Amino acid sequence: MMHHHFHRRGLRYLILYMLANEGNLTGAEIMEKIEANTMGMWKPSPGSVYPMIKALEDEGLIKVVKTEGTKKYYGITDKGREIIGETSIENKISNSIRELDSLVDYILDNWDNLSIDEKENIRKIYEKFKKAFET
């Protein structure tokens, strides 16, 4: 059996690595994946996982990226990636594309509430992308 202090510190980094590599996860999914990744040797309890998630969130290392009913999906932040040393340009580009996709969805969901000026600004952004694809 591993020492309790290792579990708490190890859990912190394990959650960050999992969110960096596997994408957004719920607390329950984090527990399941830890158990699967340790071949059942370590099954962290909700009493250890959820306070750690809260601590990581309070530190700005992870954030809630989506809520479905009572389920919260957590994602790693840039600050979280720095902690685990994952700040490559590829990661930044990949994260930016994911964030852009999410923002586009949000804008489209609220399209009817946009002003003429806002729609014109979006059209200009669209034209920039269109021009890039044509070269």
Coordinates of C-alpha atoms in Angstrom, one line a residue:
M1 CA 0.0 0.0 0.0
M2 CA 1.3 3.4 -0.9
H3 CA 1.9 6.1 1.7
H4 CA -1.0 8.5 2.2
H5 CA 1.1 11.6 1.5
F6 CA 2.2 10.2 -1.8
H7 CA -1.4 9.6 -2.7
R8 CA -2.4 13.2 -2.1
R9 CA 0.6 14.6 -4.0
G10 CA 0.5 11.9 -6.6
L11 CA -3.2 12.4 -7.1
R12 CA -2.6 16.1 -7.8
Y13 CA -0.3 15.4 -10.7
L14 CA -2.2 12.4 -11.9
I15 CA -5.3 14.5 -12.3
L16 CA -3.4 17.2 -14.2
Y17 CA -1.7 14.6 -16.5
M18 CA -5.0 12.9 -17.2
L19 CA -6.8 16.1 -18.1
A20 CA -3.8 17.1 -20.3
N21 CA -3.8 13.8 -22.1
E22 CA -7.3 12.6 -22.1
G23 CA -9.2 15.8 -22.4
N24 CA -12.2 16.9 -20.3
L25 CA -13.3 14.5 -17.6
T26 CA -15.8 14.3 -14.8
G27 CA -14.8 13.5 -11.2
A28 CA -16.2 10.0 -11.6
E29 CA -14.3 9.5 -14.8
I30 CA -11.1 10.6 -13.1
M31 CA -11.6 8.0 -10.4
E32 CA -12.4 5.3 -12.9
K33 CA -9.3 6.1 -15.0
I34 CA -7.0 6.1 -12.0
E35 CA -8.3 2.7 -11.1
A36 CA -7.9 1.4 -14.6
N37 CA -4.4 3.0 -15.0
T38 CA -3.2 1.3 -11.8
M39 CA -4.8 -2.0 -12.8
G40 CA -7.1 -1.8 -9.8
M41 CA -4.3 -1.3 -7.3
W42 CA -5.5 2.2 -6.4
K43 CA -9.1 3.3 -6.3
P44 CA -9.1 6.8 -4.9
S45 CA -12.3 7.6 -3.0
P46 CA -14.6 10.6 -3.8
G47 CA -13.5 11.9 -0.4
S48 CA -9.9 12.3 -1.8
V49 CA -10.7 13.1 -5.4
Y50 CA -13.3 15.9 -5.1
P51 CA -11.4 17.9 -2.5
M52 CA -8.3 17.7 -4.8
I53 CA -10.4 18.8 -7.8
K54 CA -11.6 21.7 -5.7
A55 CA -8.0 22.6 -4.7
L56 CA -6.8 22.4 -8.3
E57 CA -9.7 24.6 -9.4
D58 CA -9.0 27.1 -6.6
E59 CA -5.4 27.3 -7.8
G60 CA -6.5 27.9 -11.3
L61 CA -4.9 24.7 -12.6
I62 CA -8.1 23.2 -13.8
K63 CA -11.6 24.6 -14.5
V64 CA -15.1 23.5 -15.2
V65 CA -15.4 23.5 -19.0
K66 CA -18.9 22.0 -19.3
T67 CA -21.9 21.1 -17.1
E68 CA -24.5 18.5 -18.0
G69 CA -27.1 18.3 -15.3
T70 CA -25.2 17.6 -12.1
K71 CA -22.1 16.4 -14.0
K72 CA -19.2 18.8 -14.2
Y73 CA -16.5 18.3 -16.8
Y74 CA -13.0 19.5 -15.8
G75 CA -10.3 20.7 -18.2
I76 CA -6.7 21.7 -17.6
T77 CA -5.7 25.3 -17.8
D78 CA -2.5 26.8 -19.3
K79 CA -1.4 27.3 -15.7
G80 CA -2.0 23.6 -15.1
R81 CA 0.0 22.7 -18.2
E82 CA 2.9 24.8 -16.9
I83 CA 2.9 22.8 -13.7
I84 CA 3.3 19.5 -15.5
G85 CA 5.7 21.1 -18.1
E86 CA 3.4 20.9 -21.1
T87 CA 3.6 24.3 -22.7
S88 CA 4.8 23.4 -26.2
I89 CA 3.6 25.5 -29.1
E90 CA 1.7 22.5 -30.4
N91 CA -0.3 22.3 -27.2
K92 CA -1.0 26.1 -27.3
I93 CA -2.2 25.8 -30.9
S94 CA -4.3 22.8 -30.1
N95 CA -5.8 24.5 -27.1
S96 CA -6.5 27.6 -29.1
I97 CA -8.3 25.6 -31.8
R98 CA -10.4 23.9 -29.1
E99 CA -11.2 27.2 -27.4
L100 CA -12.0 28.8 -30.8
D101 CA -14.4 25.9 -31.6
S102 CA -16.1 26.4 -28.2
L103 CA -16.4 30.2 -28.7
V104 CA -17.8 29.7 -32.2
D105 CA -20.5 27.4 -30.8
Y106 CA -21.3 30.0 -28.1
I107 CA -21.5 32.8 -30.7
L108 CA -23.8 30.7 -33.0
D109 CA -26.0 29.8 -30.0
N110 CA -26.4 33.5 -29.4
W111 CA -26.5 34.7 -33.0
D112 CA -29.9 36.3 -32.7
N113 CA -28.7 38.5 -29.9
L114 CA -25.7 40.0 -31.7
S115 CA -25.6 43.5 -33.0
I116 CA -25.0 44.5 -36.6
D117 CA -21.5 45.6 -35.6
E118 CA -20.7 42.4 -33.8
K119 CA -21.8 40.4 -36.9
E120 CA -19.7 42.6 -39.1
N121 CA -16.6 42.0 -36.8
I122 CA -17.3 38.2 -37.1
R123 CA -17.5 38.5 -40.9
K124 CA -14.1 40.2 -40.9
I125 CA -12.6 37.4 -38.8
Y126 CA -14.2 34.8 -41.2
E127 CA -12.7 36.6 -44.2
K128 CA -9.2 36.4 -42.5
F129 CA -9.6 32.6 -42.2
K130 CA -11.0 32.3 -45.7
K131 CA -8.0 34.2 -47.1
A132 CA -5.6 31.9 -45.2
F133 CA -7.3 28.8 -46.7
E134 CA -7.0 30.2 -50.2
T135 CA -3.2 30.7 -50.0

